[in-house]
Coordinates of C-alpha atoms (C1' of nucleotides) and ligand atoms in Angstrom, one line a residue:
Chain A
M1 CA 139.9 104.8 93.3
T2 CA 138.2 102.1 91.6
N3 CA 135.4 104.0 94.7
R4 CA 133.2 105.4 93.3
Y5 CA 130.2 102.7 91.2
R6 CA 127.0 103.9 89.5
I7 CA 124.2 101.3 90.5
G8 CA 125.7 99.2 86.8
D9 CA 129.0 98.7 88.2
L10 CA 127.9 98.0 91.6
A11 CA 125.7 95.1 89.8
T12 CA 128.1 94.9 87.1
R13 CA 131.0 93.2 90.0
L14 CA 128.5 91.9 92.8
A15 CA 126.7 89.9 89.6
V16 CA 123.4 91.2 91.3
P17 CA 120.2 92.6 88.7
T18 CA 119.7 97.0 90.0
Q19 CA 116.8 96.3 90.1
T20 CA 117.3 93.9 93.0
I21 CA 119.5 97.2 94.7
R22 CA 117.1 99.5 94.0
Y23 CA 114.6 97.5 96.1
Y24 CA 117.2 96.7 98.7
E25 CA 117.1 99.9 99.5
H26 CA 113.6 100.6 99.0
E27 CA 113.5 98.2 101.4
G28 CA 116.1 100.0 104.4
L29 CA 119.4 97.6 104.4
L30 CA 121.1 100.1 102.2
P31 CA 120.7 103.8 102.6
K32 CA 120.3 106.1 99.7
P33 CA 122.3 106.7 98.9
A34 CA 124.5 109.4 96.8
R35 CA 123.1 111.1 93.1
T36 CA 125.2 112.6 90.5
E37 CA 123.2 115.8 88.9
G38 CA 121.8 114.0 86.7
N39 CA 120.5 111.7 89.2
Y40 CA 122.0 108.4 88.8
R41 CA 123.1 106.9 92.5
V42 CA 126.8 106.4 93.4
Y43 CA 128.3 104.2 95.6
G44 CA 131.3 104.1 97.4
I45 CA 133.0 101.2 99.3
A46 CA 131.3 101.6 102.7
E47 CA 128.0 100.9 100.3
R48 CA 129.2 98.1 98.5
E49 CA 130.4 95.5 101.3
R50 CA 127.4 96.1 103.0
L51 CA 125.9 95.1 100.0
T52 CA 127.9 91.9 99.7
F53 CA 127.0 90.7 102.7
I54 CA 123.2 91.6 102.6
L55 CA 124.3 88.8 99.6
H56 CA 126.3 86.4 101.4
C57 CA 123.3 86.5 103.7
R58 CA 121.0 86.0 101.4
A59 CA 122.6 83.1 99.7
L60 CA 122.7 81.2 103.1
D61 CA 119.2 81.6 102.7
M62 CA 118.0 84.5 105.5
T63 CA 115.3 86.2 105.2
L64 CA 115.7 89.8 104.4
D65 CA 114.4 90.9 108.0
E66 CA 116.9 88.4 109.8
I67 CA 119.3 90.6 107.8
R68 CA 118.3 93.9 108.8
H69 CA 118.8 92.4 112.2
L70 CA 122.5 91.5 111.5
L71 CA 122.8 94.5 109.6
R72 CA 121.0 96.6 113.3
L73 CA 123.9 94.8 115.0
R74 CA 127.2 95.0 112.9
D75 CA 126.0 98.8 112.5
A76 CA 126.3 99.4 116.3
P77 CA 130.3 97.3 117.1
G78 CA 131.2 97.9 120.8
Q79 CA 127.4 96.7 122.1
G80 CA 128.4 93.0 122.1
C81 CA 127.9 89.8 119.3
A82 CA 126.2 87.1 121.2
E83 CA 122.7 88.6 119.9
V84 CA 124.0 87.8 115.9
N85 CA 124.8 83.8 117.5
A86 CA 121.0 84.2 118.6
V87 CA 119.6 84.8 115.0
L88 CA 121.9 82.9 113.2
D89 CA 121.4 80.2 115.4
A90 CA 118.1 80.6 115.0
H91 CA 118.2 80.2 111.2
I92 CA 119.8 77.5 111.6
G93 CA 117.4 75.9 113.1
H94 CA 115.1 76.8 109.8
V95 CA 116.4 75.6 107.7
A96 CA 116.9 71.8 109.6
E97 CA 113.3 72.2 110.4
R98 CA 112.7 72.3 106.3
I99 CA 115.5 69.6 106.2
R100 CA 113.4 68.0 108.6
L101 CA 110.2 68.3 106.2
L102 CA 111.8 67.8 103.0
N103 CA 113.0 64.7 104.5
D104 CA 109.5 63.2 105.5
L105 CA 108.0 64.5 102.1
Q106 CA 110.1 61.9 100.4
L107 CA 109.4 58.5 102.7
Q108 CA 106.4 59.9 101.7
L109 CA 106.5 60.6 97.8
K110 CA 109.0 57.5 97.4
D111 CA 106.3 55.6 99.3
L112 CA 103.6 56.5 96.6
R113 CA 105.0 56.5 93.6
A114 CA 106.2 52.2 94.8
R115 CA 102.6 52.2 94.7
C116 CA 103.0 51.8 90.1
E117 CA 105.7 50.0 89.4
S118 CA 103.2 48.3 87.1
P119 CA 102.4 51.3 85.0
S120 CA 98.7 50.2 83.3
T121 CA 95.2 52.6 82.8
S122 CA 95.0 54.9 84.3
K123 CA 91.4 54.6 85.4
D124 CA 93.8 51.7 87.7
C125 CA 97.2 53.8 88.6
G126 CA 98.0 52.9 92.6
I127 CA 99.1 56.5 92.4
L128 CA 95.8 58.5 91.1
Q129 CA 94.2 56.1 94.2
G130 CA 97.0 56.5 96.4
L131 CA 96.4 60.4 96.0
A132 CA 93.0 60.1 96.4
S133 CA 92.4 58.1 99.8
F134 CA 95.8 59.0 101.3
P135 CA 94.3 60.1 105.2
T136 CA 94.7 63.9 105.2
A137 CA 91.7 65.2 106.3
Q138 CA 92.1 65.1 110.2
D139 CA 96.0 64.9 110.1
G140 CA 99.1 63.2 110.9
G141 CA 100.9 64.9 107.9
A142 CA 104.5 67.2 108.2
S143 CA 103.4 70.1 107.2
R144 CA 103.0 73.2 108.4
A145 CA 106.0 73.7 110.5
G146 CA 108.4 76.4 111.3
G147 CA 110.6 77.7 109.4
H148 CA 110.3 79.6 106.1
G149 CA 110.7 78.8 103.1
R150 CA 112.5 79.5 99.2
R151 CA 111.1 79.3 96.0
A152 CA 113.1 78.6 92.3
Q153 CA 112.7 79.3 88.7
E154 CA 111.5 75.3 86.5
Chain B
M1 CA 72.6 61.2 101.7
T2 CA 76.2 63.5 102.5
N3 CA 76.8 64.3 99.0
R4 CA 75.2 67.5 99.0
Y5 CA 77.4 70.3 100.4
R6 CA 78.1 74.1 100.9
I7 CA 81.7 75.5 100.6
G8 CA 81.7 75.4 104.4
D9 CA 80.2 72.4 105.0
L10 CA 82.5 71.0 102.5
A11 CA 85.9 73.3 104.0
T12 CA 84.9 72.0 107.2
R13 CA 85.3 68.1 106.7
L14 CA 88.2 68.4 104.8
A15 CA 89.3 70.6 107.6
V16 CA 90.7 74.0 104.0
P17 CA 89.8 77.4 104.0
T18 CA 86.4 78.8 101.6
Q19 CA 88.8 80.9 100.0
T20 CA 91.5 77.6 99.3
I21 CA 88.2 76.1 97.5
R22 CA 87.6 79.3 95.9
Y23 CA 90.3 80.1 94.8
Y24 CA 91.2 76.1 93.0
E25 CA 88.3 77.3 91.3
H26 CA 89.6 80.5 90.3
E27 CA 92.2 78.7 88.7
G28 CA 91.3 75.8 87.0
L29 CA 91.6 73.2 89.8
L30 CA 87.7 72.6 90.5
P31 CA 84.7 73.1 87.8
K32 CA 82.5 75.4 88.4
P33 CA 79.7 74.3 90.2
A34 CA 76.1 74.3 90.2
R35 CA 74.4 77.0 92.5
T36 CA 71.4 76.9 94.2
E37 CA 68.7 79.7 93.9
G38 CA 70.7 82.0 96.6
N39 CA 73.8 82.1 94.2
Y40 CA 76.0 79.7 97.1
R41 CA 77.7 76.4 95.6
V42 CA 76.9 73.3 95.5
Y43 CA 79.0 71.0 95.8
G44 CA 79.2 66.6 95.0
I45 CA 80.8 63.3 96.2
A46 CA 83.3 63.9 92.4
E47 CA 84.0 67.8 93.9
R48 CA 85.1 66.6 97.4
E49 CA 86.7 63.5 95.4
R50 CA 88.3 65.9 93.3
L51 CA 89.2 69.0 97.0
T52 CA 90.7 65.6 99.0
F53 CA 92.9 64.6 95.2
I54 CA 94.0 67.7 95.1
L55 CA 94.7 68.6 98.8
H56 CA 96.8 66.1 98.7
C57 CA 98.6 66.6 96.5
R58 CA 99.7 69.8 98.3
A59 CA 100.1 67.9 101.2
L60 CA 103.3 66.1 99.3
D61 CA 104.2 70.2 98.1
M62 CA 103.7 69.6 94.7
T63 CA 103.2 72.7 93.1
L64 CA 99.1 73.8 91.4
D65 CA 100.9 73.6 88.2
E66 CA 101.8 70.4 88.7
I67 CA 98.2 68.6 90.2
R68 CA 96.6 70.5 86.7
H69 CA 99.0 68.0 85.2
L70 CA 97.7 65.2 87.1
L71 CA 93.9 65.9 87.1
R72 CA 94.2 66.2 83.7
L73 CA 96.1 62.7 83.5
R74 CA 93.4 61.2 86.0
D75 CA 90.3 63.0 83.5
A76 CA 92.0 60.4 80.9
P77 CA 90.3 57.5 83.0
G78 CA 91.9 55.2 79.8
Q79 CA 95.3 56.6 78.9
G80 CA 98.4 54.4 80.0
C81 CA 100.2 55.6 83.4
A82 CA 103.1 56.4 82.5
E83 CA 102.8 59.7 82.7
V84 CA 101.5 60.0 86.1
N85 CA 104.9 58.2 87.0
A86 CA 106.8 60.9 85.0
V87 CA 105.1 63.7 87.3
L88 CA 105.7 62.0 90.1
D89 CA 109.5 61.3 89.3
A90 CA 110.6 64.8 88.6
H91 CA 108.7 65.8 91.2
I92 CA 110.4 63.2 93.9
G93 CA 113.2 64.5 92.0
H94 CA 112.6 68.3 93.1
V95 CA 112.1 67.9 96.9
A96 CA 116.0 65.8 96.0
E97 CA 117.1 69.3 94.7
R98 CA 116.3 70.9 97.3
I99 CA 117.2 68.7 100.5
R100 CA 120.8 68.6 98.3
L101 CA 120.6 73.0 98.6
L102 CA 119.7 72.9 102.3
N103 CA 121.9 70.1 103.1
D104 CA 124.8 72.6 101.3
L105 CA 122.9 75.5 103.6
Q106 CA 123.5 73.9 106.7
L107 CA 126.9 73.1 106.5
Q108 CA 128.1 76.7 105.4
L109 CA 126.0 78.6 108.8
K110 CA 127.8 76.4 110.4
D111 CA 131.0 76.2 109.2
L112 CA 130.4 80.4 109.4
R113 CA 128.2 79.6 113.3
A114 CA 131.9 78.2 114.4
R115 CA 134.3 81.1 113.9
C116 CA 132.5 82.5 116.8
E117 CA 132.5 80.8 119.7
S118 CA 134.1 82.8 122.3
P119 CA 131.1 85.7 122.2
S120 CA 133.5 89.5 121.8
T121 CA 131.9 92.8 120.3
S122 CA 130.5 93.0 117.3
K123 CA 133.4 94.5 115.5
D124 CA 135.7 91.7 116.1
C125 CA 133.1 88.9 115.6
G126 CA 134.1 86.3 113.2
I127 CA 130.2 85.3 111.2
L128 CA 129.8 88.5 110.9
Q129 CA 133.2 89.5 109.2
G130 CA 132.4 85.5 107.7
L131 CA 130.2 87.8 105.9
A132 CA 131.3 90.1 104.6
S133 CA 133.7 88.9 103.6
F134 CA 133.2 85.2 102.0
P135 CA 133.3 84.1 98.0
T136 CA 130.2 85.2 96.8
A137 CA 130.3 87.0 93.9
Q138 CA 131.8 84.8 91.1
D139 CA 130.2 81.7 92.5
G140 CA 131.3 78.4 93.8
G141 CA 127.5 78.9 96.0
A142 CA 124.7 76.1 95.7
S143 CA 122.5 78.5 94.9
R144 CA 120.0 78.9 92.2
A145 CA 119.8 75.7 91.4
G146 CA 115.9 73.0 90.7
G147 CA 113.1 72.8 93.1
H148 CA 110.8 74.9 93.6
G149 CA 110.0 75.9 97.2
R150 CA 108.1 76.5 100.3
R151 CA 107.1 78.8 102.4
A152 CA 105.9 78.5 105.6
Q153 CA 104.8 81.3 108.9
E154 CA 106.5 82.5 111.7
Chain C
dA1 C1' 61.2 91.5 112.3
dG2 C1' 65.9 91.4 114.0
dA3 C1' 69.8 88.8 115.1
dG4 C1' 73.8 85.5 113.7
dA5 C1' 76.1 82.2 110.9
dC6 C1' 76.1 81.9 106.1
dT7 C1' 77.6 83.4 101.6
dT8 C1' 79.1 85.8 97.9
dT9 C1' 81.8 89.9 94.5
dA10 C1' 86.4 92.2 95.0
dT11 C1' 90.5 93.9 96.6
dA12 C1' 94.6 94.2 98.7
dG13 C1' 99.0 92.4 101.2
dT14 C1' 102.3 88.3 102.1
dA15 C1' 108.3 88.0 100.4
dG16 C1' 111.7 88.4 97.2
dC17 C1' 112.6 89.1 93.6
dT18 C1' 111.3 89.7 87.8
dT19 C1' 109.8 92.3 84.0
dC20 C1' 107.5 95.8 81.6
dA21 C1' 106.5 101.4 80.5
dA22 C1' 107.4 105.3 79.5
dG23 C1' 111.5 108.6 80.0
dG24 C1' 115.8 111.2 81.0
dT25 C1' 121.0 111.4 81.4
dC26 C1' 125.3 111.0 78.4
dA27 C1' 129.3 109.9 75.5
dA28 C1' 130.6 108.9 71.1
dG29 C1' 130.2 109.2 66.3
dC30 C1' 129.2 111.1 61.9
Chain D
dG1 C1' 124.2 119.3 65.8
dC2 C1' 122.2 115.5 66.3
dT3 C1' 121.2 111.0 66.9
dT4 C1' 122.4 107.0 68.0
dG5 C1' 123.0 103.0 71.8
dA6 C1' 124.0 102.0 76.8
dC7 C1' 122.4 103.3 80.7
dC8 C1' 119.9 105.5 84.3
dT9 C1' 115.3 106.7 86.5
dT10 C1' 110.7 105.6 89.2
dG11 C1' 106.1 103.4 88.9
dA12 C1' 103.7 99.3 88.6
dA13 C1' 102.4 94.3 87.0
dG14 C1' 103.7 89.8 87.2
dC15 C1' 105.3 85.7 89.5
dT16 C1' 103.1 81.4 93.5
dA17 C1' 99.4 79.5 96.5
dC18 C1' 97.4 81.2 99.6
dT19 C1' 95.0 85.2 104.2
dA20 C1' 92.6 88.1 105.1
dT21 C1' 89.6 92.2 104.7
dA22 C1' 85.1 94.1 103.3
dA23 C1' 80.3 95.5 101.8
dA24 C1' 77.0 93.1 100.9
dG25 C1' 73.3 89.2 100.0
dT26 C1' 70.9 84.3 102.0
dC27 C1' 69.1 81.9 105.0
dT28 C1' 66.9 79.9 109.5
dC29 C1' 66.1 81.5 114.1
dT30 C1' 62.9 82.8 117.5
Ligands
LIG201 ZN1 115.7 82.1 109.5
LIG202 ZN1 100.3 53.5 87.3
LIG203 ZN1 107.3 69.3 92.1
LIG204 ZN1 131.3 87.1 117.8

DNA sequence: AGAGACTTTATAGTAGCTTCAAGGTCAAGC
DNA sequence: GCTTGACCTTGAAGCTACTATAAAGTCTCT
């Protein structure tokens, strides 16, 4: 029977750092697990499935709040699932909005890049000049619209 | 002559919070400015232009590190501007990568959403089931690739 | 002199972790 | 029996780019 895990087992199997598991517990996404005599956390299949669920949601870039919401719905199996759809649709909207913003950004960036096809000295570089004088102060930019973000390495 | 600003003037004119200006100073993007007798910061046209430059870069979603890099190049006006192009091209790559990831994500999300066209009880909801059993543990997902992220309100 | 608008610094909070430090637990080896 | 090493525990700090709060000092007007 593979239905008793310590935190490291679970972490290895689901390819997630142990600290992240503890963090999810701290954040109330995972329940406080049973403990061994030596105070080690012990997980069963239910917790493993719950963590799998959470990780899938994170892979889809949902916030922990969105995931909490879905977990609550999942914990009330008799309810209708219209609300599940609503959460998902909202999140699809977040991603769509971010794509829209980034596409705008990409256009602006390529426009800026085109100002220096013939590299000279930076004093005369069209890129640096463009960055110093674009219309930004009033508005017209694509910044600051809805949809939560993501952060990556490098 | 409008070439002496206090922090609030600058903030109003460039539509940025005063705290952000101080933060940029703290981060070394803006130099330590002169002070009045009463210890108030005083800015001139050079600082205003520098801040404008920074804000344009931020509007294009560059990191403060990327901006620091560009400012260094800007401060060495005799140098060639090949490096400016390199920074910009790298950043264009970051944005492109994020767009790619988000498009992947959007596909997965729509796929998931399609598993529940006929809302029933959450116990049988295809969405919740999909989230509990997707292939995520090993790999195959689009997560964790380059390009820095963005955060927004809501 | 006192009100109000501005400024100063320092500190904490945001999201979702990651990394570090200092120590406790457990099985194996000598 | 005792040490080594792998694992586990908690707590706190660091990351990005701000944002918000607090407590106090400065300036201007009346
Ligand atoms: Zn969302
Ligand atoms: Zn150039
Ligand atoms: Zn970049
Ligand atoms: Zn459903």
